[in-house]
Tab-separated table of C-alpha atoms in Angstrom:
chain	number	residue	atom	x	y	z
A	1	MET	CA	-98.633	-12.033	-111.839
A	2	VAL	CA	-95.686	-9.749	-112.024
A	3	LYS	CA	-95.050	-8.006	-115.277
A	4	LEU	CA	-91.651	-7.188	-116.349
A	5	GLN	CA	-91.046	-4.597	-119.088
A	6	GLN	CA	-87.525	-4.050	-120.702
A	7	LYS	CA	-87.106	-0.269	-121.633
A	8	SER	CA	-83.446	0.227	-122.766
A	9	SER	CA	-81.344	-1.156	-119.919
A	10	LEU	CA	-83.959	-0.601	-117.172
A	11	LEU	CA	-86.431	-3.469	-116.025
A	12	ILE	CA	-89.873	-1.919	-114.662
A	13	MET	CA	-92.139	-3.863	-112.652
A	14	GLU	CA	-95.812	-3.684	-112.436
A	15	LEU	CA	-96.976	-4.975	-109.020
A	16	PRO	CA	-100.459	-5.380	-107.538
A	17	ASP	CA	-100.877	-4.939	-103.803
A	18	ASN	CA	-101.080	-8.599	-102.717
A	19	LEU	CA	-97.391	-9.390	-102.160
A	20	PRO	CA	-95.497	-11.744	-102.142
A	21	LEU	CA	-95.478	-12.648	-105.718
A	22	VAL	CA	-93.883	-15.114	-108.006
A	23	THR	CA	-92.824	-14.390	-111.574
A	24	ALA	CA	-94.691	-16.438	-114.244
A	25	GLU	CA	-91.548	-16.966	-116.223
A	26	ALA	CA	-88.030	-18.091	-115.103
A	27	MET	CA	-85.110	-15.672	-114.938
A	28	SER	CA	-81.488	-16.302	-115.775
A	29	GLU	CA	-78.803	-15.678	-112.879
A	30	ALA	CA	-77.492	-12.743	-114.823
A	31	ALA	CA	-81.032	-11.168	-115.282
A	32	PHE	CA	-81.884	-11.857	-111.632
A	33	GLU	CA	-78.709	-9.998	-110.416
A	34	GLN	CA	-79.573	-6.996	-112.728
A	35	PHE	CA	-83.203	-7.225	-111.512
A	36	CYS	CA	-82.054	-7.109	-107.866
A	37	ALA	CA	-79.551	-4.097	-108.312
A	38	GLN	CA	-82.434	-2.137	-110.082
A	39	ASN	CA	-84.905	-2.937	-107.190
A	40	ARG	CA	-82.919	-2.657	-104.173
A	41	GLU	CA	-85.903	-1.379	-101.966
A	42	LEU	CA	-87.562	-4.823	-102.572
A	43	ARG	CA	-86.801	-8.269	-100.915
A	44	ILE	CA	-86.171	-10.579	-103.871
A	45	GLU	CA	-85.335	-14.321	-104.005
A	46	ARG	CA	-84.734	-16.607	-107.048
A	47	GLU	CA	-86.309	-20.102	-106.709
A	48	ALA	CA	-84.677	-23.186	-107.978
A	49	ASN	CA	-86.825	-23.499	-111.020
A	50	GLY	CA	-85.632	-19.731	-112.058
A	51	LYS	CA	-88.742	-18.025	-111.019
A	52	VAL	CA	-88.431	-15.008	-108.806
A	53	THR	CA	-90.326	-14.311	-105.541
A	54	ILE	CA	-90.759	-10.699	-104.765
A	55	MET	CA	-91.710	-9.754	-101.113
A	56	ALA	CA	-92.883	-6.463	-99.621
A	57	PRO	CA	-90.897	-4.733	-97.008
A	58	VAL	CA	-91.717	-6.093	-93.458
A	59	HIS	CA	-93.863	-4.243	-91.037
A	60	PHE	CA	-92.603	-2.343	-87.873
A	61	ASP	CA	-92.659	-5.319	-85.450
A	62	SER	CA	-90.991	-7.649	-88.024
A	63	GLY	CA	-88.360	-5.197	-88.847
A	64	SER	CA	-87.444	-4.794	-85.091
A	65	PHE	CA	-87.482	-8.613	-84.449
A	66	GLU	CA	-85.035	-8.954	-87.326
A	67	LEU	CA	-82.674	-6.339	-86.137
A	68	ASP	CA	-82.801	-7.693	-82.534
A	69	VAL	CA	-81.976	-11.237	-83.755
A	70	ALA	CA	-79.234	-10.096	-86.198
A	71	THR	CA	-77.697	-7.932	-83.329
A	72	ASP	CA	-77.480	-10.821	-80.836
A	73	LEU	CA	-75.827	-12.996	-83.406
A	74	ASN	CA	-73.319	-10.256	-84.517
A	75	ILE	CA	-72.531	-9.571	-80.820
A	76	TYR	CA	-71.741	-13.418	-80.328
A	77	VAL	CA	-69.535	-13.498	-83.386
A	78	ARG	CA	-67.440	-10.516	-82.458
A	79	LYS	CA	-66.928	-11.942	-78.980
A	80	THR	CA	-65.858	-15.300	-80.230
A	81	LYS	CA	-64.179	-14.061	-83.502
A	82	ASN	CA	-65.410	-17.082	-85.309
A	83	GLY	CA	-66.828	-16.669	-88.754
A	84	LYS	CA	-69.139	-13.877	-89.785
A	85	ALA	CA	-72.727	-12.899	-89.231
A	86	LEU	CA	-74.787	-11.627	-92.018
A	87	GLY	CA	-78.083	-9.645	-92.217
A	88	PRO	CA	-81.301	-10.046	-94.008
A	89	SER	CA	-80.137	-8.280	-97.323
A	90	THR	CA	-77.527	-11.079	-98.043
A	91	GLY	CA	-78.202	-13.364	-100.934
A	92	PHE	CA	-76.754	-16.914	-101.090
A	93	LYS	CA	-76.459	-18.837	-104.207
A	94	LEU	CA	-77.365	-22.254	-103.282
A	95	PRO	CA	-76.521	-25.687	-104.739
A	96	ASP	CA	-80.167	-26.303	-106.012
A	97	GLY	CA	-80.004	-23.123	-108.145
A	98	SER	CA	-81.925	-20.899	-105.900
A	99	THR	CA	-80.711	-17.538	-104.463
A	100	LYS	CA	-82.115	-16.980	-100.898
A	101	SER	CA	-81.742	-14.424	-98.244
A	102	PRO	CA	-82.500	-15.501	-94.496
A	103	ASP	CA	-83.158	-12.839	-91.828
A	104	ALA	CA	-79.895	-13.758	-90.181
A	105	SER	CA	-77.195	-16.064	-90.947
A	106	TRP	CA	-73.584	-17.340	-89.968
A	107	ILE	CA	-70.802	-18.691	-91.761
A	108	SER	CA	-67.975	-20.372	-90.024
A	109	ALA	CA	-64.419	-19.080	-90.122
A	110	GLU	CA	-63.232	-22.347	-91.931
A	111	LYS	CA	-65.969	-21.922	-94.705
A	112	LEU	CA	-65.134	-18.219	-94.789
A	113	ALA	CA	-61.449	-18.844	-95.451
A	114	ASN	CA	-62.159	-21.001	-98.475
A	115	LEU	CA	-64.624	-18.386	-99.995
A	116	PRO	CA	-62.917	-16.744	-103.129
A	117	ALA	CA	-62.488	-12.987	-102.942
A	118	GLU	CA	-64.718	-12.485	-106.082
A	119	GLU	CA	-67.542	-14.428	-104.267
A	120	ARG	CA	-67.860	-11.548	-101.898
A	121	LYS	CA	-68.660	-9.023	-104.387
A	122	LYS	CA	-71.846	-10.807	-105.652
A	123	PHE	CA	-74.376	-13.512	-104.366
A	124	ALA	CA	-71.914	-15.859	-103.073
A	125	ALA	CA	-72.038	-19.438	-104.051
A	126	VAL	CA	-71.826	-20.687	-100.456
A	127	VAL	CA	-74.228	-22.300	-97.921
A	128	PRO	CA	-74.359	-20.684	-94.488
A	129	ASP	CA	-73.783	-23.026	-91.544
A	130	PHE	CA	-76.660	-21.439	-89.439
A	131	ILE	CA	-79.678	-19.412	-90.551
A	132	ILE	CA	-82.699	-17.757	-88.859
A	133	GLU	CA	-86.144	-17.062	-90.476
A	134	ILE	CA	-88.641	-14.872	-88.725
A	135	ARG	CA	-92.253	-15.111	-89.556
A	136	SER	CA	-94.115	-11.988	-90.414
A	137	ASP	CA	-97.865	-11.482	-90.292
A	138	SER	CA	-98.193	-12.038	-93.978
A	139	ASP	CA	-95.919	-15.286	-94.238
A	140	LYS	CA	-97.634	-18.567	-94.704
A	141	LEU	CA	-96.304	-20.987	-91.954
A	142	LYS	CA	-96.513	-24.084	-94.160
A	143	LYS	CA	-94.577	-22.381	-96.907
A	144	LEU	CA	-91.789	-21.317	-94.423
A	145	LYS	CA	-91.701	-24.691	-92.999
A	146	ARG	CA	-91.058	-26.227	-96.574
A	147	LYS	CA	-88.393	-23.524	-97.107
A	148	MET	CA	-86.644	-24.590	-93.829
A	149	GLU	CA	-86.557	-28.268	-94.734
A	150	GLN	CA	-86.128	-28.237	-98.634
A	151	THR	CA	-84.092	-24.928	-99.114
A	152	TRP	CA	-81.960	-24.575	-95.997
A	153	ILE	CA	-81.486	-27.948	-94.377
A	154	GLY	CA	-81.802	-29.502	-97.920
A	155	ASN	CA	-78.771	-27.362	-99.367
A	156	GLY	CA	-76.546	-28.099	-96.330
A	157	VAL	CA	-77.357	-25.659	-93.466
A	158	ARG	CA	-76.184	-27.289	-90.301
A	159	LEU	CA	-78.864	-25.604	-87.827
A	160	ALA	CA	-81.936	-23.489	-88.693
A	161	TRP	CA	-84.403	-21.466	-86.550
A	162	LEU	CA	-87.714	-20.609	-87.644
A	163	ILE	CA	-89.184	-18.128	-85.231
A	164	ASP	CA	-92.999	-17.429	-85.357
A	165	PRO	CA	-93.878	-14.225	-83.220
A	166	VAL	CA	-97.439	-14.740	-84.657
A	167	LYS	CA	-97.995	-17.783	-82.602
A	168	GLN	CA	-95.143	-17.529	-80.246
A	169	LYS	CA	-93.500	-20.794	-81.335
A	170	ALA	CA	-90.038	-21.603	-82.688
A	171	TYR	CA	-88.909	-24.535	-84.812
A	172	ILE	CA	-85.433	-25.977	-84.552
A	173	TYR	CA	-84.251	-27.791	-87.691
A	174	ARG	CA	-80.828	-29.744	-87.840
A	175	GLN	CA	-78.880	-31.393	-90.497
A	176	ASP	CA	-79.738	-34.857	-89.251
A	177	GLY	CA	-83.228	-34.200	-90.057
A	178	THR	CA	-84.575	-33.735	-86.514
A	179	VAL	CA	-86.968	-30.864	-85.831
A	180	ASP	CA	-88.016	-29.615	-82.481
A	181	VAL	CA	-90.772	-27.378	-81.578
A	182	VAL	CA	-90.520	-24.784	-78.840
A	183	PRO	CA	-94.198	-24.143	-77.624
A	184	ASN	CA	-93.729	-20.763	-76.331
A	185	PHE	CA	-91.413	-17.679	-75.942
A	186	GLU	CA	-90.577	-18.247	-72.181
A	187	GLY	CA	-87.093	-19.643	-72.774
A	188	LYS	CA	-84.202	-19.354	-74.799
A	189	LEU	CA	-82.723	-21.031	-78.078
A	190	ASN	CA	-79.127	-22.103	-78.120
A	191	GLY	CA	-76.689	-22.563	-80.908
A	192	GLU	CA	-75.988	-26.343	-79.757
A	193	ASP	CA	-72.707	-27.696	-81.356
A	194	VAL	CA	-72.857	-25.297	-84.302
A	195	LEU	CA	-72.600	-21.933	-82.258
A	196	PRO	CA	-71.575	-23.069	-78.793
A	197	GLY	CA	-72.440	-20.561	-76.228
A	198	PHE	CA	-74.965	-18.590	-78.475
A	199	GLU	CA	-78.306	-18.057	-76.864
A	200	LEU	CA	-81.295	-16.166	-78.148
A	201	ASP	CA	-83.926	-14.923	-75.608
A	202	LEU	CA	-87.301	-15.458	-77.305
A	203	GLY	CA	-88.921	-13.138	-74.771
A	204	MET	CA	-87.744	-10.075	-76.573
A	205	LEU	CA	-89.677	-11.099	-79.725
A	206	LYS	CA	-93.081	-11.012	-77.925
A	207	GLY	CA	-93.628	-7.542	-79.216
A	208	GLU	CA	-96.116	-5.046	-77.610
A	209	GLU	CA	-99.121	-6.594	-76.076
């Protein structure tokens, strides 16, 4: 259990070593934003029920994989000048009440044009069109799959990739409910009709043997 103590305007955490953790009590959106501002070194998400999930920083390989994937996505977006690519620190306030941060994401130019300026200065109430989640050694695959279906696709993401360097598999989730499994890291993933022309070489995520 995560213990939160209020001292003047500062929220203090007492954390055991076995992260990730979920708070025992729900937290309001305002309190969550304050909590995140005071604990920027942590990866924090708010669940639909108001409880907060606190995750440890990722290990060396996971951090490298996240950067590689986000870099390739950003290069594609810069070339096509369509929308905006965002990194793993970006939180999205989703329709189900949760606030989540994928490892990489993309928002179309059309959706971006309708995003009010004030939403850019906080956790924006917008659903990305495309997201990528990368499994780390400590992530439970079953939980990640549930997140892909219920949180991302369930809230309106059009295309979502779950990449598992642990088992060297990838899972492709689509808005129509179909899911494809890529059984190895020998090929490439493509952005289909959501990100035409975008490809991700899975081979670069094999890590050191």
